[in-house]
């Protein structure tokens, strides 16, 4: 026992300090008001802070989770929005996220844009957004780093994989949005064009197999979402489409680098949700088309890969502030090779091409602005694990368990 | 033996049952009448509108409609999530559960696409705020008698 404690202290010394600091902040927040901060008229300030603890039986998720657990999962955000006139809103959010080797906590602009509504009346609304805007993708992407808006500690990784999160996160560009209100429900349309943020080595790891010397850059990309909502969310149906274009520019001649090439990533997501007073049922299905062009490296041949993801999730509020959920989540990197047998090669075991995750979890709303969560995952496959945390994929285990706890404060 | 027992008790059962049903019906009628009277949607007297559709009301409290038809800014006031009046208002007037409404606001607030309504802690504060802020909208349990406050009709 003493040995374990010693080991634990050594491994987590740095994180422990930070964790204690975060927990102190969380305790301090108890005396703060739960509602938004409105220093002057039409200006609102909101924020969130969350700290997680993750322990896995094998494999690494958010740091050294298989070695007595990891505290290296933390999200801190602060945003401000100002509406000087009813038709114009300016918003920005700063975000710092720690997640193992995948995210180092550096502060960045999560979104920052100007929203102008050209038309706003009781039956419809049309407007434009200019700047860095969160990408509408499925039901949860726009607020994926805000623990309180998620159904669980971690979003279903088949669709919202954190591995290549930067791709789907937000884009810099111009977006159009519209809302049509009828007695039968409301229709929302969002269309956007901008440059995705791909400057992340894990995006390269995931799309090219490893981090090459050259640069993978985002090109003009497009996305759109059509959402139908009845009674403010009793029923929600959505279809999302995106086309993400990326170019790889080599920085050296072969064999030191690969030739320049381009990648087109096209996901289609179908989402459905029913929200009743005590229970809700959610299902999402995604088909992901990945096209490689102009590459001539032996490992990256020009081809089209079709990936497939889906999950089904049920939640139940058994007391006023207690909620339980169960979810089954499946990811196939290639739907024509579901067990990964064709793609299997040294350093890339078959189980790194799929993941099936059964999750059970609990949520407790301690106050109106504090939340505590715990969940257990039983996973077969390692497709959504990062190569940054699991540098040698041949050492990963196909069957593994994960338990996580998360505490959050938001206002 | 069984036959005799049923024939004896038969005439009594329907009477007791119907009496019980009538009492329950009367009770539920009283309760529902009381609930009908409860919750008025109130606004600042500066607003020219007298009548709002259910859809518009949902868009206003969903924080997605920002102006009155005359162009003035809509200022939304609500009570805290667990306030009994807020729960009743959300469920009956907006057809939405309070936690669902909160999720809608959180999605707007944390994606930068909207703002949250201003939360108040009491009905008294609600009355004062709606009376003093131009373009303000809120709700109360019963009718109000204040020249600065108007009551909306819901279509």
Short mmCIF file of N, CA and C in Angstrom, two decimals, chain B residues 20-135:
data_model
loop_
_atom_site.label_atom_id
_atom_site.label_comp_id
_atom_site.label_asym_id
_atom_site.label_seq_id
_atom_site.Cartn_x
_atom_site.Cartn_y
_atom_site.Cartn_z
N UNK B 20 -67.02 8.71 -5.39
CA UNK B 20 -65.57 8.93 -5.34
C UNK B 20 -65.08 9.64 -6.61
N UNK B 21 -65.60 9.13 -7.75
CA UNK B 21 -65.21 9.73 -9.03
C UNK B 21 -65.62 11.19 -9.12
N UNK B 22 -66.86 11.46 -8.64
CA UNK B 22 -67.36 12.83 -8.73
C UNK B 22 -66.53 13.78 -7.87
N UNK B 23 -66.18 13.29 -6.67
CA UNK B 23 -65.35 14.11 -5.77
C UNK B 23 -64.00 14.40 -6.43
N UNK B 24 -63.40 13.34 -7.00
CA UNK B 24 -62.11 13.50 -7.65
C UNK B 24 -62.20 14.47 -8.83
N UNK B 25 -63.29 14.33 -9.60
CA UNK B 25 -63.50 15.19 -10.77
C UNK B 25 -63.62 16.65 -10.34
N UNK B 26 -64.42 16.86 -9.27
CA UNK B 26 -64.61 18.22 -8.76
C UNK B 26 -63.28 18.79 -8.28
N UNK B 27 -62.53 17.94 -7.57
CA UNK B 27 -61.22 18.37 -7.04
C UNK B 27 -60.27 18.78 -8.17
N UNK B 28 -60.23 17.88 -9.17
CA UNK B 28 -59.29 18.15 -10.28
C UNK B 28 -59.72 19.40 -11.05
N UNK B 29 -61.05 19.61 -11.13
CA UNK B 29 -61.58 20.79 -11.81
C UNK B 29 -61.16 22.06 -11.07
N UNK B 30 -61.30 21.99 -9.73
CA UNK B 30 -60.90 23.13 -8.90
C UNK B 30 -59.41 23.42 -9.09
N UNK B 31 -58.64 22.33 -9.02
CA UNK B 31 -57.18 22.49 -9.17
C UNK B 31 -56.84 23.08 -10.54
N UNK B 32 -57.48 22.52 -11.60
CA UNK B 32 -57.13 22.99 -12.94
C UNK B 32 -57.60 24.44 -13.14
N UNK B 33 -58.76 24.81 -12.54
CA UNK B 33 -59.23 26.19 -12.64
C UNK B 33 -58.23 27.13 -11.99
N UNK B 34 -57.74 26.67 -10.84
CA UNK B 34 -56.77 27.46 -10.10
C UNK B 34 -55.51 27.65 -10.93
N UNK B 35 -55.11 26.55 -11.61
CA UNK B 35 -53.91 26.60 -12.43
C UNK B 35 -54.10 27.47 -13.66
N UNK B 36 -55.34 27.48 -14.18
CA UNK B 36 -55.61 28.31 -15.34
C UNK B 36 -55.43 29.77 -14.98
N UNK B 37 -55.88 30.09 -13.77
CA UNK B 37 -55.77 31.47 -13.33
C UNK B 37 -54.31 31.83 -13.09
N UNK B 38 -53.57 30.82 -12.64
CA UNK B 38 -52.18 31.07 -12.28
C UNK B 38 -51.34 31.42 -13.49
N UNK B 39 -50.20 32.05 -13.27
CA UNK B 39 -49.22 32.39 -14.28
C UNK B 39 -49.72 33.34 -15.34
N UNK B 40 -49.41 34.57 -15.17
CA UNK B 40 -49.70 35.53 -16.21
C UNK B 40 -48.37 35.94 -16.81
N UNK B 41 -48.38 36.13 -18.13
CA UNK B 41 -47.16 36.59 -18.80
C UNK B 41 -47.23 38.11 -18.76
N UNK B 42 -46.25 38.69 -18.14
CA UNK B 42 -46.28 40.15 -17.97
C UNK B 42 -45.18 40.83 -18.78
N UNK B 43 -45.43 42.10 -19.09
CA UNK B 43 -44.43 42.86 -19.84
C UNK B 43 -44.43 44.31 -19.39
N UNK B 44 -43.39 45.02 -19.75
CA UNK B 44 -43.31 46.43 -19.43
C UNK B 44 -44.36 47.18 -20.25
N UNK B 45 -44.96 48.21 -19.67
CA UNK B 45 -46.06 48.91 -20.35
C UNK B 45 -45.63 49.60 -21.64
N UNK B 46 -44.31 49.74 -21.86
CA UNK B 46 -43.83 50.41 -23.08
C UNK B 46 -44.07 49.54 -24.32
N UNK B 47 -44.28 48.23 -24.13
CA UNK B 47 -44.45 47.32 -25.27
C UNK B 47 -45.82 47.53 -25.91
N UNK B 48 -45.85 47.66 -27.25
CA UNK B 48 -47.12 47.93 -27.93
C UNK B 48 -47.96 46.66 -28.12
N UNK B 49 -47.30 45.48 -28.14
CA UNK B 49 -48.00 44.21 -28.34
C UNK B 49 -48.94 43.90 -27.16
N UNK B 50 -50.14 43.32 -27.47
CA UNK B 50 -51.03 42.88 -26.39
C UNK B 50 -51.18 41.37 -26.41
N UNK B 51 -50.92 40.82 -27.56
CA UNK B 51 -51.16 39.40 -27.79
C UNK B 51 -49.89 38.74 -28.34
N UNK B 52 -49.51 37.58 -27.77
CA UNK B 52 -48.33 36.86 -28.28
C UNK B 52 -48.74 35.43 -28.61
N UNK B 53 -48.21 34.90 -29.70
CA UNK B 53 -48.53 33.51 -30.02
C UNK B 53 -47.64 32.59 -29.17
N UNK B 54 -48.07 31.34 -29.02
CA UNK B 54 -47.30 30.36 -28.23
C UNK B 54 -45.90 30.18 -28.77
N UNK B 55 -45.82 30.19 -30.10
CA UNK B 55 -44.55 30.03 -30.79
C UNK B 55 -43.58 31.16 -30.49
N UNK B 56 -44.13 32.38 -30.54
CA UNK B 56 -43.32 33.56 -30.26
C UNK B 56 -42.83 33.52 -28.82
N UNK B 57 -43.73 33.11 -27.92
CA UNK B 57 -43.38 33.04 -26.50
C UNK B 57 -42.20 32.06 -26.30
N UNK B 58 -42.26 30.93 -27.02
CA UNK B 58 -41.18 29.94 -26.94
C UNK B 58 -39.88 30.52 -27.47
N UNK B 59 -39.97 31.25 -28.59
CA UNK B 59 -38.76 31.84 -29.18
C UNK B 59 -38.17 32.90 -28.26
N UNK B 60 -39.03 33.68 -27.60
CA UNK B 60 -38.55 34.73 -26.69
C UNK B 60 -37.84 34.11 -25.49
N UNK B 61 -38.51 33.15 -24.83
CA UNK B 61 -37.89 32.54 -23.64
C UNK B 61 -36.79 31.54 -24.02
N UNK B 62 -36.76 31.11 -25.27
CA UNK B 62 -35.66 30.29 -25.75
C UNK B 62 -34.46 31.15 -26.11
N UNK B 63 -34.61 32.48 -25.94
CA UNK B 63 -33.56 33.50 -26.18
C UNK B 63 -33.13 33.53 -27.65
N UNK B 64 -34.10 33.27 -28.56
CA UNK B 64 -33.75 33.30 -29.97
C UNK B 64 -34.44 34.44 -30.72
N UNK B 65 -35.40 35.10 -30.06
CA UNK B 65 -36.04 36.27 -30.68
C UNK B 65 -35.63 37.48 -29.84
N UNK B 66 -35.04 38.49 -30.50
CA UNK B 66 -34.42 39.57 -29.74
C UNK B 66 -35.12 40.91 -29.78
N UNK B 67 -36.06 41.07 -30.72
CA UNK B 67 -36.73 42.38 -30.80
C UNK B 67 -38.25 42.25 -30.85
N UNK B 68 -38.93 43.28 -30.31
CA UNK B 68 -40.38 43.41 -30.44
C UNK B 68 -40.63 43.93 -31.86
N UNK B 69 -41.86 43.75 -32.38
CA UNK B 69 -42.11 44.20 -33.76
C UNK B 69 -41.75 45.68 -34.00
N UNK B 70 -41.80 46.52 -32.96
CA UNK B 70 -41.45 47.93 -33.18
C UNK B 70 -39.93 48.18 -33.12
N UNK B 71 -39.16 47.14 -32.97
CA UNK B 71 -37.70 47.27 -33.02
C UNK B 71 -37.02 47.38 -31.67
N UNK B 72 -37.80 47.56 -30.59
CA UNK B 72 -37.14 47.66 -29.28
C UNK B 72 -36.63 46.28 -28.84
N UNK B 73 -35.60 46.33 -28.03
CA UNK B 73 -34.94 45.12 -27.57
C UNK B 73 -35.81 44.37 -26.54
N UNK B 74 -35.83 43.03 -26.65
CA UNK B 74 -36.59 42.23 -25.68
C UNK B 74 -35.65 41.89 -24.52
N UNK B 75 -36.11 42.14 -23.31
CA UNK B 75 -35.28 41.81 -22.14
C UNK B 75 -36.03 40.72 -21.35
N UNK B 76 -35.43 39.54 -21.28
CA UNK B 76 -36.14 38.41 -20.66
C UNK B 76 -35.72 38.21 -19.20
N UNK B 77 -36.73 38.12 -18.33
CA UNK B 77 -36.48 37.84 -16.91
C UNK B 77 -37.12 36.50 -16.53
N UNK B 78 -36.37 35.69 -15.79
CA UNK B 78 -36.91 34.40 -15.32
C UNK B 78 -36.58 34.22 -13.84
N UNK B 79 -37.28 33.29 -13.20
CA UNK B 79 -36.93 32.93 -11.83
C UNK B 79 -35.94 31.77 -11.90
N UNK B 80 -35.34 31.43 -10.78
CA UNK B 80 -34.34 30.36 -10.80
C UNK B 80 -34.96 29.01 -11.18
N UNK B 81 -34.11 28.12 -11.72
CA UNK B 81 -34.58 26.84 -12.27
C UNK B 81 -35.48 26.04 -11.35
N UNK B 82 -35.20 26.10 -10.04
CA UNK B 82 -35.96 25.24 -9.12
C UNK B 82 -37.15 25.96 -8.48
N UNK B 83 -37.37 27.21 -8.84
CA UNK B 83 -38.50 27.95 -8.30
C UNK B 83 -39.79 27.31 -8.81
N UNK B 84 -40.73 26.99 -7.91
CA UNK B 84 -41.96 26.30 -8.36
C UNK B 84 -42.69 27.02 -9.48
N UNK B 85 -42.67 28.34 -9.43
CA UNK B 85 -43.36 29.10 -10.48
C UNK B 85 -42.65 28.95 -11.83
N UNK B 86 -41.32 28.90 -11.79
CA UNK B 86 -40.56 28.73 -13.04
C UNK B 86 -40.85 27.36 -13.65
N UNK B 87 -40.88 26.34 -12.78
CA UNK B 87 -41.14 24.97 -13.25
C UNK B 87 -42.51 24.91 -13.93
N UNK B 88 -43.50 25.50 -13.24
CA UNK B 88 -44.87 25.50 -13.77
C UNK B 88 -44.93 26.27 -15.09
N UNK B 89 -44.27 27.42 -15.11
CA UNK B 89 -44.28 28.27 -16.30
C UNK B 89 -43.67 27.53 -17.49
N UNK B 90 -42.50 26.93 -17.27
CA UNK B 90 -41.81 26.23 -18.37
C UNK B 90 -42.67 25.09 -18.91
N UNK B 91 -43.22 24.31 -17.98
CA UNK B 91 -43.98 23.13 -18.40
C UNK B 91 -45.29 23.50 -19.08
N UNK B 92 -46.06 24.41 -18.44
CA UNK B 92 -47.41 24.71 -18.94
C UNK B 92 -47.42 25.70 -20.08
N UNK B 93 -46.61 26.77 -19.96
CA UNK B 93 -46.67 27.82 -20.97
C UNK B 93 -45.75 27.57 -22.15
N UNK B 94 -44.59 26.99 -21.88
CA UNK B 94 -43.61 26.78 -22.96
C UNK B 94 -43.57 25.34 -23.45
N UNK B 95 -44.27 24.45 -22.72
CA UNK B 95 -44.26 23.02 -23.10
C UNK B 95 -42.87 22.43 -23.07
N UNK B 96 -42.06 22.87 -22.14
CA UNK B 96 -40.67 22.40 -22.10
C UNK B 96 -40.31 22.15 -20.63
N UNK B 97 -39.42 21.20 -20.37
CA UNK B 97 -39.01 20.93 -19.00
C UNK B 97 -37.89 21.89 -18.63
N UNK B 98 -37.86 22.36 -17.37
CA UNK B 98 -36.85 23.36 -17.00
C UNK B 98 -35.41 22.94 -17.32
N UNK B 99 -35.07 21.65 -17.11
CA UNK B 99 -33.69 21.26 -17.40
C UNK B 99 -33.39 21.31 -18.90
N UNK B 100 -34.43 21.10 -19.71
CA UNK B 100 -34.29 21.18 -21.16
C UNK B 100 -34.08 22.63 -21.60
N UNK B 101 -34.82 23.53 -20.96
CA UNK B 101 -34.70 24.96 -21.25
C UNK B 101 -33.30 25.44 -20.88
N UNK B 102 -32.81 24.96 -19.73
CA UNK B 102 -31.46 25.32 -19.27
C UNK B 102 -30.41 24.84 -20.28
N UNK B 103 -30.61 23.63 -20.83
CA UNK B 103 -29.69 23.09 -21.82
C UNK B 103 -29.66 23.96 -23.09
N UNK B 104 -30.87 24.45 -23.48
CA UNK B 104 -30.95 25.34 -24.65
C UNK B 104 -30.12 26.60 -24.40
N UNK B 105 -30.29 27.20 -23.21
CA UNK B 105 -29.54 28.43 -22.89
C UNK B 105 -28.04 28.15 -22.83
N UNK B 106 -27.66 27.03 -22.21
CA UNK B 106 -26.23 26.68 -22.11
C UNK B 106 -25.60 26.52 -23.49
N UNK B 107 -26.37 25.91 -24.39
CA UNK B 107 -25.85 25.72 -25.75
C UNK B 107 -25.59 27.06 -26.44
N UNK B 108 -26.49 28.03 -26.19
CA UNK B 108 -26.32 29.36 -26.79
C UNK B 108 -25.13 30.08 -26.16
N UNK B 109 -25.10 30.06 -24.82
CA UNK B 109 -24.09 30.79 -24.05
C UNK B 109 -22.68 30.28 -24.32
N UNK B 110 -22.50 28.96 -24.37
CA UNK B 110 -21.15 28.41 -24.52
C UNK B 110 -20.73 28.17 -25.97
N UNK B 111 -21.58 28.57 -26.93
CA UNK B 111 -21.14 28.53 -28.33
C UNK B 111 -21.08 29.95 -28.87
N UNK B 112 -21.46 30.92 -28.03
CA UNK B 112 -21.37 32.33 -28.41
C UNK B 112 -22.51 32.78 -29.31
N UNK B 113 -23.52 31.92 -29.51
CA UNK B 113 -24.59 32.28 -30.44
C UNK B 113 -25.79 32.94 -29.77
N UNK B 114 -25.71 33.15 -28.46
CA UNK B 114 -26.82 33.81 -27.78
C UNK B 114 -26.46 34.18 -26.36
N UNK B 115 -27.42 34.74 -25.65
CA UNK B 115 -27.19 35.11 -24.25
C UNK B 115 -28.24 34.44 -23.37
N UNK B 116 -27.95 34.39 -22.07
CA UNK B 116 -28.88 33.77 -21.12
C UNK B 116 -29.86 34.83 -20.62
N UNK B 117 -31.05 34.43 -20.17
CA UNK B 117 -31.96 35.43 -19.59
C UNK B 117 -31.44 35.88 -18.23
N UNK B 118 -31.97 36.97 -17.72
CA UNK B 118 -31.55 37.43 -16.39
C UNK B 118 -32.36 36.70 -15.33
N UNK B 119 -31.64 36.07 -14.41
CA UNK B 119 -32.32 35.29 -13.36
C UNK B 119 -32.61 36.15 -12.15
N UNK B 120 -33.84 36.02 -11.62
CA UNK B 120 -34.22 36.77 -10.42
C UNK B 120 -34.57 35.78 -9.33
N UNK B 121 -34.51 36.26 -8.07
CA UNK B 121 -34.72 35.29 -6.99
C UNK B 121 -36.13 35.29 -6.41
N UNK B 122 -36.92 36.32 -6.69
CA UNK B 122 -38.28 36.31 -6.13
C UNK B 122 -39.30 36.94 -7.08
N UNK B 123 -40.56 36.67 -6.80
CA UNK B 123 -41.63 37.23 -7.63
C UNK B 123 -41.70 38.74 -7.47
N UNK B 124 -41.35 39.20 -6.26
CA UNK B 124 -41.37 40.63 -5.99
C UNK B 124 -40.35 41.36 -6.87
N UNK B 125 -39.17 40.73 -6.98
CA UNK B 125 -38.11 41.30 -7.82
C UNK B 125 -38.56 41.30 -9.28
N UNK B 126 -39.26 40.21 -9.68
CA UNK B 126 -39.77 40.09 -11.04
C UNK B 126 -40.71 41.27 -11.33
N UNK B 127 -41.62 41.55 -10.40
CA UNK B 127 -42.59 42.63 -10.57
C UNK B 127 -41.86 43.97 -10.76
N UNK B 128 -40.87 44.21 -9.90
CA UNK B 128 -40.14 45.49 -9.95
C UNK B 128 -39.35 45.63 -11.24
N UNK B 129 -38.65 44.56 -11.64
CA UNK B 129 -37.81 44.61 -12.85
C UNK B 129 -38.65 44.84 -14.09
N UNK B 130 -39.74 44.06 -14.24
CA UNK B 130 -40.56 44.17 -15.44
C UNK B 130 -41.19 45.56 -15.52
N UNK B 131 -41.53 46.13 -14.36
CA UNK B 131 -42.13 47.46 -14.33
C UNK B 131 -41.12 48.54 -14.72
N UNK B 132 -39.85 48.31 -14.43
CA UNK B 132 -38.88 49.40 -14.63
C UNK B 132 -38.02 49.28 -15.90
N UNK B 133 -37.89 48.09 -16.50
CA UNK B 133 -37.02 47.94 -17.68
C UNK B 133 -37.85 47.97 -18.97
N UNK B 134 -37.58 48.92 -19.88
CA UNK B 134 -38.33 48.96 -21.14
C UNK B 134 -38.10 47.68 -21.96
N UNK B 135 -39.16 47.15 -22.56
CA UNK B 135 -39.04 45.94 -23.39
C UNK B 135 -38.97 44.65 -22.57
#
